[in-house]
JSON list of C-alpha atoms in Angstrom, two decimals:
[
{"chain": "P", "resi": 1, "resn": "MET", "atom": "CA", "xyz": [-4.67, -13.99, -15.22]},
{"chain": "P", "resi": 2, "resn": "TRP", "atom": "CA", "xyz": [-8.31, -13.07, -13.77]},
{"chain": "P", "resi": 3, "resn": "ILE", "atom": "CA", "xyz": [-8.29, -10.40, -16.90]},
{"chain": "P", "resi": 4, "resn": "GLY", "atom": "CA", "xyz": [-5.93, -12.37, -19.09]},
{"chain": "P", "resi": 5, "resn": "GLU", "atom": "CA", "xyz": [-3.07, -9.96, -19.21]},
{"chain": "P", "resi": 6, "resn": "SER", "atom": "CA", "xyz": [0.22, -9.98, -17.22]},
{"chain": "P", "resi": 7, "resn": "ALA", "atom": "CA", "xyz": [2.00, -7.02, -16.53]},
{"chain": "P", "resi": 8, "resn": "GLY", "atom": "CA", "xyz": [5.48, -7.25, -15.15]},
{"chain": "P", "resi": 9, "resn": "PHE", "atom": "CA", "xyz": [6.86, -4.82, -12.37]},
{"chain": "P", "resi": 10, "resn": "ASP", "atom": "CA", "xyz": [10.31, -3.77, -10.76]},
{"chain": "P", "resi": 11, "resn": "PHE", "atom": "CA", "xyz": [8.84, -3.65, -7.11]},
{"chain": "P", "resi": 12, "resn": "ARG", "atom": "CA", "xyz": [12.13, -2.54, -5.91]},
{"chain": "P", "resi": 13, "resn": "GLN", "atom": "CA", "xyz": [12.12, 0.59, -7.67]},
{"chain": "P", "resi": 14, "resn": "LEU", "atom": "CA", "xyz": [8.30, 0.99, -5.22]},
{"chain": "P", "resi": 15, "resn": "GLN", "atom": "CA", "xyz": [6.99, 3.95, -7.86]},
{"chain": "P", "resi": 16, "resn": "PRO", "atom": "CA", "xyz": [3.04, 3.70, -9.35]},
{"chain": "P", "resi": 17, "resn": "SER", "atom": "CA", "xyz": [3.97, 1.03, -13.41]},
{"chain": "P", "resi": 18, "resn": "GLN", "atom": "CA", "xyz": [2.82, 3.15, -15.97]},
{"chain": "P", "resi": 19, "resn": "ASP", "atom": "CA", "xyz": [1.61, -0.24, -17.34]},
{"chain": "P", "resi": 20, "resn": "PRO", "atom": "CA", "xyz": [-2.40, 0.54, -17.41]},
{"chain": "P", "resi": 21, "resn": "VAL", "atom": "CA", "xyz": [-3.04, -4.05, -16.54]},
{"chain": "P", "resi": 22, "resn": "GLU", "atom": "CA", "xyz": [-0.34, -3.58, -13.40]},
{"chain": "P", "resi": 23, "resn": "GLN", "atom": "CA", "xyz": [-2.26, -0.52, -12.19]},
{"chain": "P", "resi": 24, "resn": "PHE", "atom": "CA", "xyz": [-5.78, -1.88, -12.63]},
{"chain": "P", "resi": 25, "resn": "CYS", "atom": "CA", "xyz": [-3.94, -5.89, -10.50]},
{"chain": "P", "resi": 26, "resn": "ASP", "atom": "CA", "xyz": [-2.35, -3.97, -7.81]},
{"chain": "P", "resi": 27, "resn": "GLN", "atom": "CA", "xyz": [-5.67, -1.79, -6.81]},
{"chain": "P", "resi": 28, "resn": "VAL", "atom": "CA", "xyz": [-7.42, -4.31, -7.10]},
{"chain": "P", "resi": 29, "resn": "ALA", "atom": "CA", "xyz": [-4.93, -6.03, -4.12]},
{"chain": "P", "resi": 30, "resn": "ALA", "atom": "CA", "xyz": [-4.96, -3.54, -2.54]},
{"chain": "P", "resi": 31, "resn": "GLU", "atom": "CA", "xyz": [-8.40, -2.99, -1.97]},
{"chain": "P", "resi": 32, "resn": "PHE", "atom": "CA", "xyz": [-9.00, -6.49, -1.15]},
{"chain": "P", "resi": 33, "resn": "LEU", "atom": "CA", "xyz": [-5.92, -6.45, 1.29]},
{"chain": "P", "resi": 34, "resn": "VAL", "atom": "CA", "xyz": [-6.74, -3.93, 2.52]},
{"chain": "P", "resi": 35, "resn": "PRO", "atom": "CA", "xyz": [-9.99, -1.94, 1.34]},
{"chain": "P", "resi": 36, "resn": "GLU", "atom": "CA", "xyz": [-10.65, 1.39, 1.55]},
{"chain": "P", "resi": 37, "resn": "GLU", "atom": "CA", "xyz": [-12.86, 1.82, 3.70]},
{"chain": "P", "resi": 38, "resn": "ALA", "atom": "CA", "xyz": [-11.87, -1.00, 6.66]},
{"chain": "P", "resi": 39, "resn": "ILE", "atom": "CA", "xyz": [-9.40, 1.76, 6.87]},
{"chain": "P", "resi": 40, "resn": "ASP", "atom": "CA", "xyz": [-10.89, 4.96, 6.63]},
{"chain": "P", "resi": 41, "resn": "GLU", "atom": "CA", "xyz": [-12.84, 3.20, 9.96]},
{"chain": "P", "resi": 42, "resn": "LEU", "atom": "CA", "xyz": [-8.88, 1.82, 11.87]},
{"chain": "P", "resi": 43, "resn": "TRP", "atom": "CA", "xyz": [-6.57, 5.42, 10.72]},
{"chain": "P", "resi": 44, "resn": "LYS", "atom": "CA", "xyz": [-8.37, 6.91, 13.46]},
{"chain": "P", "resi": 45, "resn": "GLU", "atom": "CA", "xyz": [-7.14, 4.97, 16.35]},
{"chain": "P", "resi": 46, "resn": "HIS", "atom": "CA", "xyz": [-3.77, 4.24, 15.18]},
{"chain": "P", "resi": 47, "resn": "THR", "atom": "CA", "xyz": [-0.58, 4.24, 16.44]},
{"chain": "P", "resi": 48, "resn": "GLY", "atom": "CA", "xyz": [1.62, 3.22, 13.13]},
{"chain": "P", "resi": 49, "resn": "PHE", "atom": "CA", "xyz": [2.09, 1.39, 10.38]},
{"chain": "P", "resi": 50, "resn": "ASP", "atom": "CA", "xyz": [3.14, -2.04, 12.73]},
{"chain": "P", "resi": 51, "resn": "GLN", "atom": "CA", "xyz": [-0.40, -2.65, 14.88]},
{"chain": "P", "resi": 52, "resn": "LEU", "atom": "CA", "xyz": [-2.23, -2.27, 11.59]},
{"chain": "P", "resi": 53, "resn": "ALA", "atom": "CA", "xyz": [-0.72, -4.21, 9.73]},
{"chain": "P", "resi": 54, "resn": "ARG", "atom": "CA", "xyz": [-1.13, -7.35, 12.44]},
{"chain": "P", "resi": 55, "resn": "GLN", "atom": "CA", "xyz": [-4.41, -5.79, 11.65]},
{"chain": "P", "resi": 56, "resn": "PHE", "atom": "CA", "xyz": [-5.13, -6.69, 7.66]},
{"chain": "P", "resi": 57, "resn": "LYS", "atom": "CA", "xyz": [-2.55, -9.51, 8.43]},
{"chain": "P", "resi": 58, "resn": "VAL", "atom": "CA", "xyz": [-0.22, -7.91, 5.68]},
{"chain": "P", "resi": 59, "resn": "SER", "atom": "CA", "xyz": [3.56, -6.13, 6.11]},
{"chain": "P", "resi": 60, "resn": "GLN", "atom": "CA", "xyz": [3.40, -2.62, 7.20]},
{"chain": "P", "resi": 61, "resn": "LEU", "atom": "CA", "xyz": [4.88, -2.27, 3.67]},
{"chain": "P", "resi": 62, "resn": "VAL", "atom": "CA", "xyz": [1.99, -2.78, 1.95]},
{"chain": "P", "resi": 63, "resn": "ILE", "atom": "CA", "xyz": [0.16, -0.27, 4.89]},
{"chain": "P", "resi": 64, "resn": "ALA", "atom": "CA", "xyz": [2.66, 2.42, 4.18]},
{"chain": "P", "resi": 65, "resn": "ARG", "atom": "CA", "xyz": [1.81, 2.03, 0.25]},
{"chain": "P", "resi": 66, "resn": "ARG", "atom": "CA", "xyz": [-2.31, 2.19, 0.76]},
{"chain": "P", "resi": 67, "resn": "ALA", "atom": "CA", "xyz": [-1.79, 4.67, 2.62]},
{"chain": "P", "resi": 68, "resn": "LEU", "atom": "CA", "xyz": [0.13, 6.95, 0.57]},
{"chain": "P", "resi": 69, "resn": "ASP", "atom": "CA", "xyz": [-1.76, 5.53, -2.06]},
{"chain": "P", "resi": 70, "resn": "LEU", "atom": "CA", "xyz": [-5.25, 6.58, 0.36]},
{"chain": "P", "resi": 71, "resn": "LYS", "atom": "CA", "xyz": [-3.73, 10.23, 0.82]},
{"chain": "P", "resi": 72, "resn": "LYS", "atom": "CA", "xyz": [-3.83, 9.39, 4.69]},
{"chain": "P", "resi": 73, "resn": "SER", "atom": "CA", "xyz": [-0.22, 9.88, 4.47]},
{"chain": "P", "resi": 74, "resn": "PRO", "atom": "CA", "xyz": [1.90, 11.59, 2.75]},
{"chain": "P", "resi": 75, "resn": "ARG", "atom": "CA", "xyz": [5.30, 10.92, 0.63]},
{"chain": "P", "resi": 76, "resn": "ARG", "atom": "CA", "xyz": [7.61, 11.80, 2.92]},
{"chain": "P", "resi": 77, "resn": "ASN", "atom": "CA", "xyz": [6.27, 9.31, 5.38]},
{"chain": "P", "resi": 78, "resn": "PHE", "atom": "CA", "xyz": [6.19, 6.53, 2.75]},
{"chain": "P", "resi": 79, "resn": "LEU", "atom": "CA", "xyz": [10.01, 7.74, 1.51]},
{"chain": "P", "resi": 80, "resn": "THR", "atom": "CA", "xyz": [10.66, 8.04, 5.67]},
{"chain": "P", "resi": 81, "resn": "PHE", "atom": "CA", "xyz": [9.21, 4.20, 6.19]},
{"chain": "P", "resi": 82, "resn": "MET", "atom": "CA", "xyz": [11.36, 2.56, 3.38]},
{"chain": "P", "resi": 83, "resn": "ASN", "atom": "CA", "xyz": [14.15, 4.76, 4.18]},
{"chain": "P", "resi": 84, "resn": "ASN", "atom": "CA", "xyz": [14.40, 3.36, 7.82]},
{"chain": "P", "resi": 85, "resn": "THR", "atom": "CA", "xyz": [13.52, -0.65, 6.63]},
{"chain": "P", "resi": 86, "resn": "ASN", "atom": "CA", "xyz": [15.98, -1.08, 3.92]},
{"chain": "P", "resi": 87, "resn": "ALA", "atom": "CA", "xyz": [18.65, 0.29, 5.91]},
{"chain": "P", "resi": 88, "resn": "SER", "atom": "CA", "xyz": [18.21, -2.69, 8.57]}
]
């Protein structure tokens, strides 16, 4: 709504969208929910996605994805997290 455009995304696939509108909206939302500067500071002492999720009041998935996007956690950790979450 902010930019006057719409871009759909199948969140179940958890793959980055190739749509520039969707990418922009995702980046804005991520920075608003979990600011890079704040996660940089807290990441040094984090003990898991659950602790950071409580700190930022978002889901563990949001933290896992943000950590992946900010290159704080390797893709294999994100995929392991997703596999464990889906198996539950």
